[in-house]
Structures are given as structure tokens and as C-alpha cells.
PDB file of C-alpha atoms and ligand atoms in Angstrom:
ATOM      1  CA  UNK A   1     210.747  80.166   8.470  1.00 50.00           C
ATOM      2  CA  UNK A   2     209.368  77.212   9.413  1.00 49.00           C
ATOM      3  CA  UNK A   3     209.696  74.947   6.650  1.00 53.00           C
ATOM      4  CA  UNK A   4     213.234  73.892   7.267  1.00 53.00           C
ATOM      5  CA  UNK A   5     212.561  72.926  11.330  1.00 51.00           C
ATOM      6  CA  UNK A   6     209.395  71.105   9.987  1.00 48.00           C
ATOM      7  CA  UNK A   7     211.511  68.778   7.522  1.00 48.00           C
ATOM      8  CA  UNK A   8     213.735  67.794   9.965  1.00 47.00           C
ATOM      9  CA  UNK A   9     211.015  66.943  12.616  1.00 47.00           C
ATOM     10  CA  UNK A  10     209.856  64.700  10.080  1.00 46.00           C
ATOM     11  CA  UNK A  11     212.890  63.477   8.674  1.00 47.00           C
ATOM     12  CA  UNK A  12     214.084  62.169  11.968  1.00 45.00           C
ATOM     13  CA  UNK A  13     210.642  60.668  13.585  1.00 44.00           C
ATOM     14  CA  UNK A  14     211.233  57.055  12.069  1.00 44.00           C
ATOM     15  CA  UNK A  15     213.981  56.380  14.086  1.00 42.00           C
ATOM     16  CA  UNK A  16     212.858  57.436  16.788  1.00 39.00           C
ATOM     17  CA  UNK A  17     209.552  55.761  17.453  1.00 41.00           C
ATOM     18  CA  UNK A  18     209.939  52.884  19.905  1.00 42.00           C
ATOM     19  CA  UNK A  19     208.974  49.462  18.723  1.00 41.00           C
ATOM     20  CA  UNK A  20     205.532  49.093  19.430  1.00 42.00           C
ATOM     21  CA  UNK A  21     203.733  45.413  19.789  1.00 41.00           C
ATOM     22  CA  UNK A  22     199.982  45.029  19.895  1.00 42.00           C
ATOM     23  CA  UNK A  23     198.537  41.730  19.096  1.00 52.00           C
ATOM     24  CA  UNK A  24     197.667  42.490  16.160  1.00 69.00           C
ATOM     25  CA  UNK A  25     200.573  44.113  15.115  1.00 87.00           C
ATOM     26  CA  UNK A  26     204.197  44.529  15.951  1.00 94.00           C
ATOM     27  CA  UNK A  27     206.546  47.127  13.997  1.00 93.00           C
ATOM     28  CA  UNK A  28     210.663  47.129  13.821  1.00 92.00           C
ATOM     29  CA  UNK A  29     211.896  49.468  11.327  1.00 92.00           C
ATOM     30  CA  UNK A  30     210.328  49.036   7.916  1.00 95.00           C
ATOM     31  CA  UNK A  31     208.442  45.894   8.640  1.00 97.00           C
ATOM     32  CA  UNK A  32     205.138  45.243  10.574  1.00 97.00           C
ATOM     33  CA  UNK A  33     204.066  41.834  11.447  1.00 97.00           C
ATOM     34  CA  UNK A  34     200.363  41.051  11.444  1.00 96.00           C
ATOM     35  CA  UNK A  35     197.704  38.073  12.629  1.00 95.00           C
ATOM     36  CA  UNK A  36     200.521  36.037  14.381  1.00 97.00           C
ATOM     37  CA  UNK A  37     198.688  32.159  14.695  1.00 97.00           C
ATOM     38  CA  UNK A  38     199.468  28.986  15.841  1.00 97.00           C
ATOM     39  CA  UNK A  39     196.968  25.983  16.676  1.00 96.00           C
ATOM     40  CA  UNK A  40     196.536  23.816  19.597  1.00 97.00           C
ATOM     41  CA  UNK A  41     199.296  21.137  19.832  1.00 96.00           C
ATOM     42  CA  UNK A  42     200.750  18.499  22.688  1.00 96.00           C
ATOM     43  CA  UNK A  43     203.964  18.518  24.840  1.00 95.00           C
ATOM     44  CA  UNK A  44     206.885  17.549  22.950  1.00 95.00           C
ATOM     45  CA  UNK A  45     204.464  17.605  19.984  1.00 95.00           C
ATOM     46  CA  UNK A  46     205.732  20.156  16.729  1.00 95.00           C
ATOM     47  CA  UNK A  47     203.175  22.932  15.848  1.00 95.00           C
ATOM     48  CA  UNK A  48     203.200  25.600  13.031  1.00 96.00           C
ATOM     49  CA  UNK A  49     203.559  29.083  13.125  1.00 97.00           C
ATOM     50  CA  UNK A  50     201.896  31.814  10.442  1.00 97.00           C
ATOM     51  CA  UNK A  51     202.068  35.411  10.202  1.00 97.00           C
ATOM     52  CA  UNK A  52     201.974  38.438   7.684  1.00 97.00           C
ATOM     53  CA  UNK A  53     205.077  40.604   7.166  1.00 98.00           C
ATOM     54  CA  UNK A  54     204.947  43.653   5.949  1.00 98.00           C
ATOM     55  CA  UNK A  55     208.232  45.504   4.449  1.00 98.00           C
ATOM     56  CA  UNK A  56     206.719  49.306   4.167  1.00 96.00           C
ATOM     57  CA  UNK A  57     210.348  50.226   3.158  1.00 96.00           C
ATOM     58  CA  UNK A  58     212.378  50.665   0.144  1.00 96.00           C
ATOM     59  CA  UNK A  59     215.159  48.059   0.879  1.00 97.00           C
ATOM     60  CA  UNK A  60     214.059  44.310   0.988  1.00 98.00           C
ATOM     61  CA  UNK A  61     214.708  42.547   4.240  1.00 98.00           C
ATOM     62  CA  UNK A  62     214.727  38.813   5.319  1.00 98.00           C
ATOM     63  CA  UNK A  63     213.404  36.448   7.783  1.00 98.00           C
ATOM     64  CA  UNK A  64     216.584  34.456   9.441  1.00 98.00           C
ATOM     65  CA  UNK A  65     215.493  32.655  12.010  1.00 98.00           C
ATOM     66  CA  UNK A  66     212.755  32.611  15.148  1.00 98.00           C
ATOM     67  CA  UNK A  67     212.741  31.144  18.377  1.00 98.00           C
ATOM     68  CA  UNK A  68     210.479  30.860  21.470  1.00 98.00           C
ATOM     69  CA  UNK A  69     210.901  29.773  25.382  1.00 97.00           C
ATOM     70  CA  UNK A  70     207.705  27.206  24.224  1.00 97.00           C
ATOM     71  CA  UNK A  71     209.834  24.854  21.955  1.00 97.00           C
ATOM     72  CA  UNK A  72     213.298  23.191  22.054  1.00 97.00           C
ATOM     73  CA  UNK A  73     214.134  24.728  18.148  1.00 97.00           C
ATOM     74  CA  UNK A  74     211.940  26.796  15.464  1.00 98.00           C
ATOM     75  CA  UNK A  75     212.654  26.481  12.101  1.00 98.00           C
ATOM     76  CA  UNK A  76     211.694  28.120   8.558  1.00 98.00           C
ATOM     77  CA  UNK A  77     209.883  26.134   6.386  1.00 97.00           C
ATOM     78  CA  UNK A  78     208.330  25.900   2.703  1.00 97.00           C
ATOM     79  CA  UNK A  79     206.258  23.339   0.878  1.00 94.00           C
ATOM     80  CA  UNK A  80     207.584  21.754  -2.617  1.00 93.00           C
ATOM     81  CA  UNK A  81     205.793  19.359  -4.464  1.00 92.00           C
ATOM     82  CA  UNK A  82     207.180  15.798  -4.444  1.00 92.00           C
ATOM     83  CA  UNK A  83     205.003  13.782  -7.223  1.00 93.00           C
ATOM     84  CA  UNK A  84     201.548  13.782  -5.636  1.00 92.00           C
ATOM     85  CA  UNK A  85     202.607  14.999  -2.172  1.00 92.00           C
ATOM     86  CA  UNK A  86     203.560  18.293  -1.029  1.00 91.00           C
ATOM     87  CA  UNK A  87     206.944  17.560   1.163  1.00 94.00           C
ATOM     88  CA  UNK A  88     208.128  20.825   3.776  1.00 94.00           C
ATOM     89  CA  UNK A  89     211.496  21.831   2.840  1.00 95.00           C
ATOM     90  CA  UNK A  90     213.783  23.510   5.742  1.00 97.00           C
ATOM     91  CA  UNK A  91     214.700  27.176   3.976  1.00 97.00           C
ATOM     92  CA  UNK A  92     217.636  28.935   5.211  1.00 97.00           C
ATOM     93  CA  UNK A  93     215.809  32.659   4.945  1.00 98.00           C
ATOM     94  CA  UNK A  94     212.502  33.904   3.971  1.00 98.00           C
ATOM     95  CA  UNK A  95     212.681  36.653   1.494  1.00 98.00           C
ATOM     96  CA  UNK A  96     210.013  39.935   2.472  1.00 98.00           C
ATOM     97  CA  UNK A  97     210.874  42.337  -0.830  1.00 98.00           C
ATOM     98  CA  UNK A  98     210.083  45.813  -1.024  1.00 98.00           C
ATOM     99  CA  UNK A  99     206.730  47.134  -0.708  1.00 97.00           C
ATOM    100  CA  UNK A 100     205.677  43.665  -0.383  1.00 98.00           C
ATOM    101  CA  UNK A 101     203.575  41.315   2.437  1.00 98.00           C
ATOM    102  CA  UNK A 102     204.698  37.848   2.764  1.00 98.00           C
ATOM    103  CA  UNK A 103     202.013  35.529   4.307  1.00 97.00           C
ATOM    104  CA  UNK A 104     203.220  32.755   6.213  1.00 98.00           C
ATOM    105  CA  UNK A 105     200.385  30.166   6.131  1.00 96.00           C
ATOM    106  CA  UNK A 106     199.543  26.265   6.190  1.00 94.00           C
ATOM    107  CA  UNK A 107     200.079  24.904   2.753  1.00 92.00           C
ATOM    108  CA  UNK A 108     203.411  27.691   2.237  1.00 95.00           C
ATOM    109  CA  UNK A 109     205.969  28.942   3.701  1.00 97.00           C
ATOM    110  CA  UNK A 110     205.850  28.761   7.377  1.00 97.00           C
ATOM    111  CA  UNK A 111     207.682  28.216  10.861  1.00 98.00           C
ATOM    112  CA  UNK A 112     207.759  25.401  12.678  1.00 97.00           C
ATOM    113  CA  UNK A 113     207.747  25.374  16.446  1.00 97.00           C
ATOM    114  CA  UNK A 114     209.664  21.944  17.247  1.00 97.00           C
ATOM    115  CA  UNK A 115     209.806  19.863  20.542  1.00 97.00           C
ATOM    116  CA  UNK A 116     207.514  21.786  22.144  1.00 97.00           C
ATOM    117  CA  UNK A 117     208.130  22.445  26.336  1.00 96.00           C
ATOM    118  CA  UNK A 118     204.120  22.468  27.048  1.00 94.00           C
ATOM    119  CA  UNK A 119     200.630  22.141  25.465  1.00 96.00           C
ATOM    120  CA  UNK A 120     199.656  24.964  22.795  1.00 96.00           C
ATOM    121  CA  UNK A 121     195.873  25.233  24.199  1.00 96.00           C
ATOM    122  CA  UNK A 122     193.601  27.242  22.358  1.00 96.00           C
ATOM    123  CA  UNK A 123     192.937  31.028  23.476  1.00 95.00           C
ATOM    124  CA  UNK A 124     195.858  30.917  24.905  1.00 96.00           C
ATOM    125  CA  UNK A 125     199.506  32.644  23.398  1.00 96.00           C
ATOM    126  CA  UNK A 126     203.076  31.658  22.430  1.00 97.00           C
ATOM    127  CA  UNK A 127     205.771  34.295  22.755  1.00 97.00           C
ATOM    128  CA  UNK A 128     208.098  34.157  19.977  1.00 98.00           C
ATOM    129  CA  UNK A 129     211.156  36.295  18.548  1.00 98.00           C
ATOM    130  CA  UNK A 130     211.583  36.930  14.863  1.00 98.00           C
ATOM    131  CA  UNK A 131     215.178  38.004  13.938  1.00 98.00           C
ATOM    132  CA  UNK A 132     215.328  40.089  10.061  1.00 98.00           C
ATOM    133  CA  UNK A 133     218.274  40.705   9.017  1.00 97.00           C
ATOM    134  CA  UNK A 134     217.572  44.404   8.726  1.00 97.00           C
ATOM    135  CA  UNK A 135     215.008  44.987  11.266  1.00 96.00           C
ATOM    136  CA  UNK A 136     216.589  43.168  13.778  1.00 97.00           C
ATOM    137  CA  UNK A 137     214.632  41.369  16.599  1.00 96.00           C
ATOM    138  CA  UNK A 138     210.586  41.441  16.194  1.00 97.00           C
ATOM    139  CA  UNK A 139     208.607  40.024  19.506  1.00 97.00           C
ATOM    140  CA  UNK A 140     205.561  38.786  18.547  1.00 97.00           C
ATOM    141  CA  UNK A 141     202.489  36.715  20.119  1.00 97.00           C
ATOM    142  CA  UNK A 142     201.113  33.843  18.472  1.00 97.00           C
ATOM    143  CA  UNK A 143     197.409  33.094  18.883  1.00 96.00           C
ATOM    144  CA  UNK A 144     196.537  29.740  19.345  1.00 96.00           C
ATOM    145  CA  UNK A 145     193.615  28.300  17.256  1.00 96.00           C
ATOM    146  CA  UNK A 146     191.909  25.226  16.829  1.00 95.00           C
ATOM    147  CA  UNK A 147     194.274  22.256  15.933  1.00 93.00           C
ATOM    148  CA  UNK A 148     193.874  21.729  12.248  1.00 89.00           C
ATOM    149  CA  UNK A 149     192.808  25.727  11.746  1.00 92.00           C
ATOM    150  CA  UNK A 150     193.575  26.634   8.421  1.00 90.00           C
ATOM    151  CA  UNK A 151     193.123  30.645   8.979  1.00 86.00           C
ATOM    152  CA  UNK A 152     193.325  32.550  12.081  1.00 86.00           C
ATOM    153  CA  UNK A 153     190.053  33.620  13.851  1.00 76.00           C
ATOM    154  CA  UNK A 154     188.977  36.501  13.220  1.00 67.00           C
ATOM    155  CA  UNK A 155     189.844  38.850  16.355  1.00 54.00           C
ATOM    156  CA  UNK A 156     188.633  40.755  19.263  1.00 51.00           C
ATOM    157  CA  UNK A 157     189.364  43.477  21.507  1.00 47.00           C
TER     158      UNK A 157
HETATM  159 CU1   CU B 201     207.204  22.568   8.483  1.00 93.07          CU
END
């Protein structure tokens, strides 16, 4: 009777895969975080951070807060217009629905790296933590591109 054993394998193997973090690519739970990008900045200058989030799961999650060793503070940002200007808004929590990607790029939602500790230089990489509220803590790698980039490079192995 093997169909019974078999379900059960399966049943419990999401749990129990350990996070794993590529460049590319880092998984926690449900979610999976893709082309993490940054671009060249100064010291004590304030630098953007974009990424693609993934929820693969049936429960929407959400994006509370990030921080890296590289800058004093990060914080969540979106864009609103403001008559002919578009103004960044602090947000408290970015929303990552069911079934859904959520691209964190210039011009939208994003996260901003403030009072950074030393020079973003390009090729080289920022760690930074990503805290869900479901997933829990997501270590990721930004890429740093170009200053003024307005897509990540595409990437090699
Ligand atoms: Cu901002």
C-alpha cells in the first residue's frame, strides 16, 4: 500500500526544506524573492532598493520592514502623484496577495536604503533582511547597478 506513505512524504516536504538563497532567488515559506537591485550611491548618500516577491501560497502575506548593516535605517516606500510631481510616500506595509508577484521598482513602490555606512559601487552587493509577516525573515543580496539604472542587468553565472 503505498499510497498512504507517499501522501504524507509529500504532505510534509514544505516545511521541511531549508531556506535556500541564490542570487537570483531566495525562498521563505510561500514567498520567493527575485532580481534583488540597487544602484551605485555615496557614503551617507540614500539609495533605492527593488525586488520581485512572489507569494506561491494561498494566504496573502506582507512586507513589514527591511534592514541592512550598509545603511543607518531602510524604509518602505510608494510614489503618489502630487499635481505634476510624483512625491514618495513612507508606507507602513507592502501588501504581496495570493498567487500574486509584487515588483518593487523605480517609479513604485520601493525601499529605501537611508544614511548609508559606505559607497554602493557597482558589481558589487548589499546584504539586506526582509521581514513578512508570515514568512518571517528573507536574506537577500542586492545587486548594485549603474546609478540612475532603471532595470536590473540582466544576469550571469
Ligand atoms: Cu523612497
Amino acid at each position: 500500500m503505498l499510497r498512504r506513505p507517499l501522501f504524507a512524504l509529500i504532505a510534509v516536504l514544505p516545511a521541511t526544506l531549508p531556506a535556500v538563497a541564490t542570487a537570483q532567488e531566495a525562498r521563505a515559506g510561500d514567498l520567493a524573492v527575485q532580481q534583488p537591485w540597487t544602484r551605485a550611491a555615496g557614503q551617507g548618500a540614500t539609495g533605492g532598493g527593488f525586488l520581485s516577491i512572489s507569494n506561491r501560497g494561498a494566504a496573502a502575506d506582507r512586507l513589514l520592514s527591511a534592514s541592512s548593516p550598509a545603511a543607518r535605517a531602510m524604509e518602505l516606500h510608494t510614489m503618489v502623484r502630487d499635481g505634476d510631481v510624483m512625491r514618495m510616500r513612507p508606507v507602513e506595509a507592502i501588501e504581496v496577495p495570493a498567487g500574486q508577484t509584487v515588483t518593487l521598482r523605480p517609479g513604485g513602490l520601493h525601499m529605501m536604503l537611508i544614511g548609508l555606512s559606505q559607497p554602493l559601487r557597482q558589481g558589487e552587493t548589499v546584504p539586506v533582511t526582509l521581514r513578512f509577516e508570515r514568512a518571517g525573515e528573507v536574506r537577500v543580496d542586492l545587486s548594485v547597478q549603474a546609478a540612475g539604472a532603471r532595470e536590473p542587468a540582466p544576469h550571469r553565472h
